[in-house]
Structures are given as C-alpha cells and as structure tokens.
CSV table of C-alpha atoms and ligand atoms in Angstrom, one decimal:
chain,number,residue,atom,x,y,z
K,566,MET,CA,6.4,-11.2,11.6
K,567,GLU,CA,7.7,-7.7,12.7
K,568,SER,CA,10.7,-6.3,10.9
K,569,SER,CA,13.9,-6.2,13.0
K,570,ASN,CA,14.4,-2.5,12.3
K,571,ILE,CA,11.6,-1.5,14.6
K,572,ASN,CA,13.1,-2.8,17.8
K,573,LEU,CA,13.6,0.8,18.7
K,574,VAL,CA,11.0,3.4,17.8
K,575,PRO,CA,12.6,5.1,14.7
K,576,LYS,CA,13.0,8.9,15.0
K,577,SER,CA,10.7,9.4,12.0
K,578,LEU,CA,7.8,7.9,14.0
K,579,LEU,CA,8.0,10.9,16.3
K,580,LYS,CA,7.3,13.1,13.3
K,581,LYS,CA,4.5,15.4,13.9
K,582,HIS,CA,2.6,16.6,10.9
K,583,LYS,CA,2.8,20.3,10.1
K,584,GLN,CA,1.0,22.2,7.4
K,585,LYS,CA,4.1,23.3,5.5
K,586,ILE,CA,5.2,22.5,2.0
K,587,ASN,CA,8.8,23.2,1.1
K,588,VAL,CA,9.2,24.1,-2.5
K,589,ASN,CA,11.4,26.8,-4.0
K,590,SER,CA,9.8,30.1,-5.0
K,591,GLU,CA,10.1,29.6,-8.8
K,592,LYS,CA,8.2,26.4,-8.5
K,593,ILE,CA,5.6,28.1,-6.4
K,594,LEU,CA,5.1,30.7,-9.1
K,595,SER,CA,4.8,28.3,-12.0
K,596,GLU,CA,2.6,26.0,-10.0
K,597,GLU,CA,0.4,29.0,-9.0
K,598,ILE,CA,-0.1,29.9,-12.7
K,599,ILE,CA,-1.0,26.3,-13.5
K,600,ILE,CA,-3.5,26.2,-10.7
K,601,GLU,CA,-5.1,29.4,-11.9
K,602,LYS,CA,-5.4,27.9,-15.4
K,603,ILE,CA,-7.0,24.8,-14.0
K,604,LYS,CA,-9.5,26.9,-12.1
K,605,ASN,CA,-10.4,29.0,-15.1
K,606,ILE,CA,-11.0,26.1,-17.4
K,607,VAL,CA,-13.0,24.2,-14.7
K,608,ILE,CA,-15.3,27.2,-14.1
K,609,GLU,CA,-15.6,28.1,-17.9
K,610,GLU,CA,-16.5,24.5,-18.9
K,611,ASN,CA,-18.6,23.6,-15.8
K,612,ILE,CA,-16.3,20.6,-15.0
K,613,TYR,CA,-16.9,18.8,-11.7
K,614,LEU,CA,-13.8,17.7,-9.7
K,615,ILE,CA,-13.9,14.7,-7.4
K,616,SER,CA,-10.8,13.8,-5.4
K,617,HIS,CA,-9.9,11.3,-2.8
K,618,TYR,CA,-8.5,12.1,0.7
K,619,TYR,CA,-5.3,10.4,-0.2
K,620,THR,CA,-4.4,12.7,-3.1
K,621,ASP,CA,-1.9,15.5,-3.0
K,622,PRO,CA,-3.1,18.2,-0.6
K,623,LYS,CA,-2.8,20.7,-3.4
K,624,ILE,CA,-5.3,18.7,-5.5
K,625,GLN,CA,-7.7,18.4,-2.5
K,626,LYS,CA,-7.4,22.2,-2.0
K,627,ILE,CA,-8.2,23.0,-5.6
K,628,THR,CA,-11.1,20.6,-5.6
K,629,GLU,CA,-12.5,22.3,-2.4
K,630,GLU,CA,-12.0,25.8,-3.8
K,631,LEU,CA,-14.0,24.8,-6.9
K,632,ASN,CA,-16.8,23.4,-4.9
K,633,GLY,CA,-16.0,19.9,-6.0
K,634,CYS,CA,-16.1,16.8,-3.9
K,635,VAL,CA,-13.2,15.7,-1.6
K,636,SER,CA,-14.2,12.5,0.1
K,637,ASP,CA,-14.0,8.8,0.8
K,638,SER,CA,-14.6,6.2,-2.0
K,639,LEU,CA,-18.4,5.8,-1.1
K,640,GLN,CA,-19.1,9.6,-1.4
K,641,MET,CA,-17.0,9.8,-4.5
K,642,ALA,CA,-19.1,7.1,-6.1
K,643,LYS,CA,-22.3,9.0,-5.3
K,644,ALA,CA,-21.0,12.5,-6.2
K,645,GLY,CA,-20.5,11.9,-9.9
K,646,SER,CA,-24.2,11.0,-10.6
K,647,ILE,CA,-25.5,13.8,-8.4
K,648,SER,CA,-23.5,16.5,-10.2
K,649,ASP,CA,-25.2,18.3,-13.1
K,650,SER,CA,-21.8,18.6,-14.9
K,651,GLN,CA,-21.4,16.6,-18.1
K,652,THR,CA,-17.6,16.3,-17.6
K,653,ILE,CA,-16.2,14.9,-14.4
K,654,ILE,CA,-12.5,14.6,-13.4
K,655,VAL,CA,-11.7,12.0,-10.8
K,656,SER,CA,-8.4,12.3,-9.0
K,657,GLY,CA,-7.7,9.0,-7.3
K,658,VAL,CA,-7.2,5.5,-8.5
K,659,LYS,CA,-8.7,3.8,-11.5
K,660,PHE,CA,-11.5,1.9,-9.8
K,661,MET,CA,-12.8,5.3,-8.6
K,662,GLY,CA,-13.0,6.6,-12.2
K,663,GLU,CA,-14.6,3.3,-13.4
K,664,THR,CA,-17.2,3.5,-10.7
K,665,ALA,CA,-18.1,7.0,-11.7
K,666,LYS,CA,-18.4,5.9,-15.3
K,667,ILE,CA,-20.6,2.9,-14.5
K,668,LEU,CA,-23.0,5.0,-12.4
K,669,SER,CA,-23.1,7.8,-15.0
K,670,PRO,CA,-22.5,6.2,-18.4
K,671,GLU,CA,-23.7,9.2,-20.3
K,672,LYS,CA,-21.0,11.5,-18.7
K,673,THR,CA,-17.4,12.0,-19.7
K,674,ILE,CA,-15.2,10.7,-16.9
K,675,ILE,CA,-11.6,11.8,-17.1
K,676,MET,CA,-8.7,11.0,-14.7
K,677,PRO,CA,-5.3,12.7,-14.4
K,678,THR,CA,-3.8,9.3,-15.2
K,679,LEU,CA,-5.1,5.9,-16.0
K,680,GLU,CA,-1.9,4.2,-14.7
K,681,ALA,CA,-3.0,4.7,-11.1
K,682,THR,CA,-4.3,1.3,-10.0
K,683,CYS,CA,-4.6,-0.4,-6.6
K,684,SER,CA,-2.9,-3.5,-5.2
K,685,LEU,CA,-6.3,-5.0,-4.2
K,686,ASP,CA,-7.5,-4.6,-7.8
K,687,LEU,CA,-4.3,-6.0,-9.3
K,688,GLY,CA,-4.5,-9.0,-6.9
K,689,CYS,CA,-7.9,-10.0,-8.0
K,690,PRO,CA,-8.0,-10.8,-11.7
K,691,ALA,CA,-11.5,-11.3,-13.0
K,692,ASP,CA,-10.9,-14.8,-14.6
K,693,ASP,CA,-9.4,-16.2,-11.4
K,694,PHE,CA,-12.2,-14.6,-9.3
K,695,LYS,CA,-14.8,-16.1,-11.6
K,696,ASN,CA,-13.4,-19.6,-11.0
K,697,PHE,CA,-13.3,-18.9,-7.2
K,698,CYS,CA,-17.0,-17.8,-7.3
K,699,GLU,CA,-18.0,-20.9,-9.3
K,700,SER,CA,-16.6,-23.1,-6.4
K,701,TYR,CA,-19.1,-21.5,-4.0
K,702,PRO,CA,-22.4,-21.1,-5.9
K,703,ASP,CA,-24.5,-20.9,-2.7
K,704,ARG,CA,-22.8,-17.7,-1.5
K,705,GLU,CA,-23.7,-14.0,-1.9
K,706,ILE,CA,-20.7,-12.4,-3.7
K,707,VAL,CA,-19.7,-9.2,-1.9
K,708,VAL,CA,-16.7,-7.3,-3.3
K,709,TYR,CA,-14.8,-4.2,-2.1
K,710,ALA,CA,-15.0,-1.2,-4.4
K,711,ASN,CA,-11.3,-1.5,-4.9
K,712,THR,CA,-11.7,-3.9,-7.8
K,713,SER,CA,-12.0,-3.8,-11.6
K,714,ALA,CA,-15.4,-3.3,-13.4
K,715,GLU,CA,-15.2,-7.0,-14.5
K,716,VAL,CA,-15.0,-8.2,-10.9
K,717,LYS,CA,-17.9,-5.9,-9.9
K,718,ALA,CA,-19.8,-7.4,-12.8
K,719,LEU,CA,-19.5,-10.8,-11.1
K,720,ALA,CA,-20.7,-9.6,-7.8
K,721,ASP,CA,-24.1,-9.3,-6.0
K,722,TRP,CA,-22.9,-6.4,-3.9
K,723,VAL,CA,-20.2,-3.8,-4.0
K,724,VAL,CA,-19.2,-2.1,-0.7
K,725,THR,CA,-16.7,0.4,0.6
K,726,SER,CA,-15.2,0.4,4.1
K,727,SER,CA,-17.8,3.0,5.1
K,728,ILE,CA,-20.7,0.5,4.7
K,729,ALA,CA,-19.1,-2.9,4.5
K,730,LEU,CA,-20.0,-3.8,8.1
K,731,GLU,CA,-23.7,-2.8,7.7
K,732,VAL,CA,-24.1,-4.6,4.4
K,733,VAL,CA,-22.6,-7.8,5.7
K,734,ASP,CA,-24.6,-7.6,8.9
K,735,TYR,CA,-27.7,-7.2,6.8
K,736,LEU,CA,-26.9,-10.1,4.6
K,737,ASP,CA,-26.1,-12.3,7.6
K,738,SER,CA,-29.4,-11.3,9.2
K,739,GLU,CA,-31.1,-12.6,6.0
K,740,GLY,CA,-29.4,-15.9,6.5
K,741,LYS,CA,-26.9,-15.4,3.6
K,742,LYS,CA,-23.5,-17.0,3.5
K,743,ILE,CA,-20.9,-14.7,2.0
K,744,LEU,CA,-18.0,-14.9,-0.5
K,745,TRP,CA,-15.8,-11.8,0.2
K,746,ALA,CA,-13.1,-10.3,-1.9
K,747,PRO,CA,-10.4,-9.1,-2.2
K,748,ASP,CA,-9.1,-7.6,1.1
K,749,LYS,CA,-8.5,-10.3,3.7
K,750,HIS,CA,-7.8,-7.8,6.5
K,751,LEU,CA,-11.0,-5.8,5.9
K,752,GLY,CA,-12.8,-9.2,5.5
K,753,SER,CA,-11.4,-10.5,8.8
K,754,TYR,CA,-12.4,-7.3,10.6
K,755,ILE,CA,-15.9,-7.6,9.3
K,756,ARG,CA,-16.2,-11.3,10.1
K,757,ASN,CA,-14.9,-10.7,13.7
K,758,GLN,CA,-17.5,-7.9,14.2
K,759,THR,CA,-20.5,-9.6,12.5
K,760,LYS,CA,-19.7,-13.3,13.0
K,761,ALA,CA,-21.1,-13.8,9.5
K,762,ASP,CA,-20.1,-16.9,7.6
K,763,MET,CA,-17.5,-15.6,5.2
K,764,ILE,CA,-15.2,-17.3,2.7
K,765,MET,CA,-12.3,-15.0,1.8
K,766,TRP,CA,-10.1,-14.1,-1.2
K,767,ASP,CA,-6.4,-13.7,-0.3
K,768,GLY,CA,-5.7,-10.0,-1.1
K,769,ALA,CA,-4.2,-7.1,0.8
K,770,CYS,CA,-3.4,-3.4,0.4
K,771,VAL,CA,0.4,-2.9,0.1
K,772,VAL,CA,0.2,0.4,2.0
K,773,HIS,CA,-1.9,-0.6,5.0
K,774,GLU,CA,-0.2,-4.0,5.4
K,775,GLU,CA,3.0,-2.2,6.4
K,776,PHE,CA,1.6,-0.9,9.7
K,777,LYS,CA,3.1,-2.8,12.6
K,778,HIS,CA,1.8,-3.8,16.0
K,779,GLU,CA,5.0,-3.6,17.9
K,780,GLY,CA,6.0,-0.2,16.6
K,781,LEU,CA,2.5,1.1,17.3
K,782,LYS,CA,2.6,-0.2,20.9
K,783,LYS,CA,5.9,1.7,21.4
K,784,LEU,CA,4.4,4.9,20.0
K,785,ILE,CA,1.4,4.5,22.3
K,786,LYS,CA,3.8,4.3,25.3
K,787,LEU,CA,5.3,7.6,24.2
K,788,HIS,CA,1.8,9.2,23.7
K,789,PRO,CA,-0.5,7.4,26.2
K,790,ASP,CA,-3.0,10.2,25.8
K,791,ALA,CA,-3.3,9.8,22.1
K,792,GLU,CA,-6.3,8.1,20.3
K,793,ILE,CA,-5.4,5.5,17.7
K,794,LEU,CA,-7.2,5.8,14.3
K,795,VAL,CA,-6.9,2.8,12.0
K,796,HIS,CA,-8.2,2.0,8.5
K,797,PRO,CA,-9.6,-1.6,8.5
K,798,GLU,CA,-7.3,-2.5,5.5
K,799,SER,CA,-4.6,-2.8,8.2
K,800,PRO,CA,-3.6,-6.2,9.8
K,801,SER,CA,-5.8,-7.4,12.7
K,802,SER,CA,-2.8,-7.0,15.2
K,803,VAL,CA,-2.9,-3.2,14.4
K,804,VAL,CA,-6.7,-3.0,14.3
K,805,ASP,CA,-6.7,-4.5,17.8
K,806,LEU,CA,-4.9,-1.4,19.2
K,807,ALA,CA,-7.4,1.1,17.7
K,808,ASP,CA,-9.8,3.4,19.4
K,809,CYS,CA,-11.5,4.0,16.1
K,810,VAL,CA,-11.6,1.7,13.1
K,811,GLY,CA,-13.1,3.1,10.0
K,812,SER,CA,-13.1,4.4,6.5
K,813,THR,CA,-11.2,7.6,5.7
K,814,SER,CA,-14.3,9.8,6.3
K,815,GLN,CA,-15.1,7.9,9.5
K,816,LEU,CA,-11.5,8.5,10.8
K,817,ILE,CA,-11.7,12.2,9.9
K,818,ASN,CA,-15.2,12.5,11.6
K,819,HIS,CA,-13.9,10.8,14.7
K,820,ALA,CA,-10.9,13.2,15.0
K,821,ASN,CA,-13.2,16.2,14.4
K,822,LEU,CA,-15.6,15.2,17.2
K,823,SER,CA,-13.2,13.7,19.8
K,824,GLU,CA,-12.2,15.4,22.9
K,825,ALA,CA,-8.7,14.0,22.6
K,826,LYS,CA,-5.9,16.4,21.6
K,827,LYS,CA,-3.5,13.8,20.1
K,828,PHE,CA,-4.0,11.0,17.5
K,829,VAL,CA,-1.9,8.3,15.9
K,830,VAL,CA,-3.1,7.6,12.4
K,831,ALA,CA,-2.7,4.3,10.5
K,832,THR,CA,-3.6,5.1,7.0
K,833,ASP,CA,-2.2,7.0,3.9
K,834,LYS,CA,-0.5,10.3,4.7
K,835,GLY,CA,-2.7,12.2,2.3
K,836,ILE,CA,-5.4,12.2,5.1
K,837,PHE,CA,-3.3,14.5,7.3
K,838,TYR,CA,-4.3,17.5,5.1
K,839,GLN,CA,-8.0,17.2,6.2
K,840,LEU,CA,-7.1,16.2,9.8
K,841,LEU,CA,-4.9,19.3,10.3
K,842,LYS,CA,-7.2,21.7,8.4
K,843,ASN,CA,-10.2,20.7,10.5
K,844,ASN,CA,-8.3,20.5,13.8
K,845,PRO,CA,-5.3,22.9,13.8
K,846,GLU,CA,-5.1,22.8,17.6
K,847,LYS,CA,-4.7,19.0,17.7
K,848,GLU,CA,-1.6,16.8,17.1
K,849,PHE,CA,-1.5,14.0,14.6
K,850,TYR,CA,1.3,11.3,14.4
K,851,GLU,CA,1.9,8.7,11.7
K,852,ALA,CA,1.5,5.1,12.8
K,853,PRO,CA,4.8,3.1,12.4
K,854,THR,CA,5.5,1.0,9.4
K,855,ALA,CA,8.2,-1.5,8.8
K,856,GLY,CA,10.9,1.0,8.0
K,857,ASN,CA,11.9,4.3,6.5
K,858,GLY,CA,13.7,2.8,3.5
K,859,ALA,CA,14.9,4.8,0.5
K,860,THR,CA,12.7,2.5,-1.6
K,861,CYS,CA,9.7,3.9,0.2
K,862,ASN,CA,8.1,0.5,0.4
K,863,SER,CA,6.6,1.5,3.7
K,864,CYS,CA,6.2,5.2,3.7
K,865,SER,CA,2.4,5.2,4.3
K,866,MET,CA,1.8,6.7,0.9
K,867,CYS,CA,-0.1,4.9,-1.8
K,868,PRO,CA,2.1,4.9,-4.9
K,869,TRP,CA,-0.9,5.0,-7.2
K,870,MET,CA,-2.6,7.8,-5.4
K,871,GLY,CA,0.7,9.6,-5.7
K,872,MET,CA,0.6,9.5,-9.5
K,873,ASN,CA,-2.1,12.2,-9.5
K,874,SER,CA,-0.2,15.6,-9.8
K,875,ILE,CA,-1.0,19.2,-10.5
K,876,MET,CA,0.6,18.8,-14.0
K,877,ASN,CA,-1.5,15.8,-15.0
K,878,LEU,CA,-4.6,17.3,-13.5
K,879,TYR,CA,-3.9,20.3,-15.7
K,880,ASP,CA,-3.5,18.0,-18.7
K,881,ALA,CA,-6.8,16.3,-17.9
K,882,VAL,CA,-8.7,19.6,-17.5
K,883,LYS,CA,-7.2,21.2,-20.6
K,884,ASN,CA,-6.9,18.3,-23.1
K,885,LYS,CA,-9.5,15.9,-21.7
K,886,THR,CA,-6.9,13.2,-21.7
K,887,HIS,CA,-7.3,9.8,-20.0
K,888,GLU,CA,-11.0,9.3,-20.5
K,889,ILE,CA,-12.5,6.2,-18.9
K,890,SER,CA,-14.1,3.8,-21.4
K,891,LEU,CA,-15.6,0.5,-20.5
K,892,ASP,CA,-17.3,-2.4,-22.2
K,893,LYS,CA,-21.1,-1.7,-22.3
K,894,LYS,CA,-22.1,-5.2,-21.2
K,895,ILE,CA,-19.6,-5.1,-18.2
K,896,MET,CA,-20.9,-1.7,-17.2
K,897,LYS,CA,-24.5,-2.9,-17.3
K,898,GLU,CA,-23.7,-5.9,-15.1
K,899,ALA,CA,-21.5,-4.0,-12.7
K,900,ARG,CA,-24.2,-1.4,-12.3
K,901,ILE,CA,-26.5,-3.9,-10.5
K,902,SER,CA,-24.1,-4.5,-7.6
K,903,LEU,CA,-23.0,-0.8,-7.5
K,904,ASP,CA,-26.6,0.4,-7.4
K,905,ARG,CA,-27.2,-1.8,-4.4
K,906,MET,CA,-24.2,-0.1,-2.7
K,907,VAL,CA,-25.3,3.5,-3.4
K,908,ASN,CA,-28.9,2.8,-2.5
K,909,PHE,CA,-28.2,0.9,0.7
K,910,LYS,CA,-29.8,2.7,3.7
N,2171,13P,P1,-12.1,4.8,1.8
N,2171,13P,O1,-13.3,4.2,1.2
N,2171,13P,O2,-12.0,4.7,3.3
N,2171,13P,O3,-11.9,6.2,1.4
N,2171,13P,O4,-10.8,3.9,1.4
N,2171,13P,C1,-10.4,3.8,0.1
N,2171,13P,C2,-9.0,3.2,0.0
N,2171,13P,O5,-8.5,2.9,-1.1
N,2171,13P,C3,-8.3,2.9,1.2
N,2171,13P,O6,-7.1,2.4,1.0
N,2172,SF4,FE1,-5.4,0.5,-3.1
N,2172,SF4,FE2,-4.1,0.5,-0.8
N,2172,SF4,FE3,-3.8,2.5,-2.5
N,2172,SF4,FE4,-6.1,2.3,-1.2
N,2172,SF4,S1,-4.1,2.7,-0.3
N,2172,SF4,S2,-5.9,2.7,-3.4
N,2172,SF4,S3,-6.3,0.0,-1.1
N,2172,SF4,S4,-3.2,0.3,-2.8
C-alpha cells in the first residue's frame, strides 16, 4: 500500500544531487588532520582499504586515494584475497567483513564498527533457516551475500545481485529446483526473469522496500527524459518502472555509458558520490520513498552503512579495533558456497 503522504510529489523529491558538503571550517580542519593520519598509517603499514559504494563519500574518496577498492559487494569479496596486504579494513556492513575473512582466513580483517549489520542478515537467523532448508531437502540452497557466516555455511551457493541472475539461470538449466533466501524482492525479480522453480524466504531490505511506485511515476512525469535506475532489492512495482535493474556497480556502469542526461535512482544515497564523480555533466535525482520523516525511516540511507565514519575508520586503522573473528568450522563450510560465487564465470 502506498503511504498517503505521497499523493503530491514532495518537494524533497525534486532534490538534485550536488557535490557539496556543508561543514564548518573548524570541523574541516580537524577532519583533514584525521584523514592525513589515516593515510600515513595505511601507507606505512601496507594496509588495504575496501569500501562499499554506500559508505560516506569521504570514506570512498580516502579509499580511492590510497589505491584501495571501492566497489559492489561481489568485487569487495574478491578484492581481499587478491590484495598482498596482511591487514585489510572493510568499510561497509558486517557480512562484507565476514566474507573477506572467510575467503582470506590467514589475514587480519578489521572493520570501523562491528555493529553495522543488515536487515536481510537480521531477518534470517541460522537456526530458523536450517529448519526451512530441512523442509526442502531436494532443493539447491542459494543465499544472498547479505547473510551471516552461519547461513552461508548451510548454503550450496552464495550470490550477490551482480551475478544472482546468471547463477540461478545456470542452476535452472541444470534442472535444479532452488531454495532462495533471504530477499523476497530480489528473489521475485530473479524468478520473473529466469522462470526458475524457486521457494522463497520472506526477507526484505528496510532501505529499498521504502521506494514507492506511485511517487516514482509522478517523478517520471516531471522528468520524462530521465532513465530510471533501480536496485533489485526494491519492490516489483518499482522494478517494473526501471530502464536498468542491477547491482550498485551495474547501475553505475549504466549511468556512465548511457546517452541520457538525467537519471532517477532507487538505491542508497551513498551511490550518488560515484555517479556524480563519473558524470559531472549529468543530473541525478533520488527516487521517492514513503516520506521525509524526522525519524528517517525512509531517507534512502542504510542506517548500518551510515555507522562507518572517519572517526571509527581512524580508530580501526590506528588501534586495529573491531577485528572479525569467526568459528573455524563455520568458516570452512561457508567457504565452499563462497568459492562457488567468486569462481563463477
Ligand atoms: P551490491 O552487491 O549491489 O553492491 O549491493 C549490496 C547491498 O547491500 C545492497 O543493498
Ligand atoms: Fe542491508 Fe539494505 Fe543496508 Fe544493503 S541497504 S546493507 S541490503 S539493510
């Protein structure tokens, strides 16, 4: 059901993104010093930084300037094991740090915070998921990367939104029936595209679930020349209006290559840093959510990604706080399904 406060297109929906950060000069000075300190330690100690496209633009910029990896969750998973650094700092949410640890158990994997989780991970507890899997013993278990190490240990395959379609298509062509978890919206999108036989866990992303069909249609009327970019964690009514449905990296690539000059983007706001940096001459608009409430329930910002800050990145770099540590048996089991993901095609 659409929320009543989007009968009119809210003014904020007309907000165009600009590359401008308003902070007072004192804060800029102290933050600049902290950023310098981060850079010095990272270089001196040969630390490798990996950051997701949804993190604070300042974190993305530092990562780029230090030749680290700023990417989607698939590339993040691969980057840790490719790097020759012994210490890796992952800015993002916990499953991203856990994935790096499982794929490089001999390395020290640190995060700015271990509190940053994900609604999909929280909504799929391993014990309940195990029971669910036991009810469908004849199915191939495919889980989204946005899950705990314990859930990955129960799976045959792990996928991210960059390769979920191809993996399911491949399994379907092999005559496999699929048990999919946890994101029902991404799962429905894949089922519609591939026509695979899929049983689904009932999970959703709290950020993407807020994007609204009616509001988006109104924005499209205001910008008929804009292309609509949608992450597949969004509801199908929003996906249906898209010109491009894809992972964060696929949406960025589409915007880079497209002839269009305007885009409406249905995913976390952190992505606008890359979109604007790569395409300063193009215009990007936020897709409408349910409202602009003070509680920020629907502000197109992942609350957990937002827990990564310059200050806790500095703490991680300097004091090596918040190291990822996982049960060895779980790591070994989860590695099987994760290896299938990183080695696919
Ligand atoms: P990507 O794999 O597309 O970067 O998505 C990760 C994510 O958590 C989206 O909400
Ligand atoms: Fe999880 Fe959604 Fe945040 Fe991505 S945006 S990390 S799916 S809660």
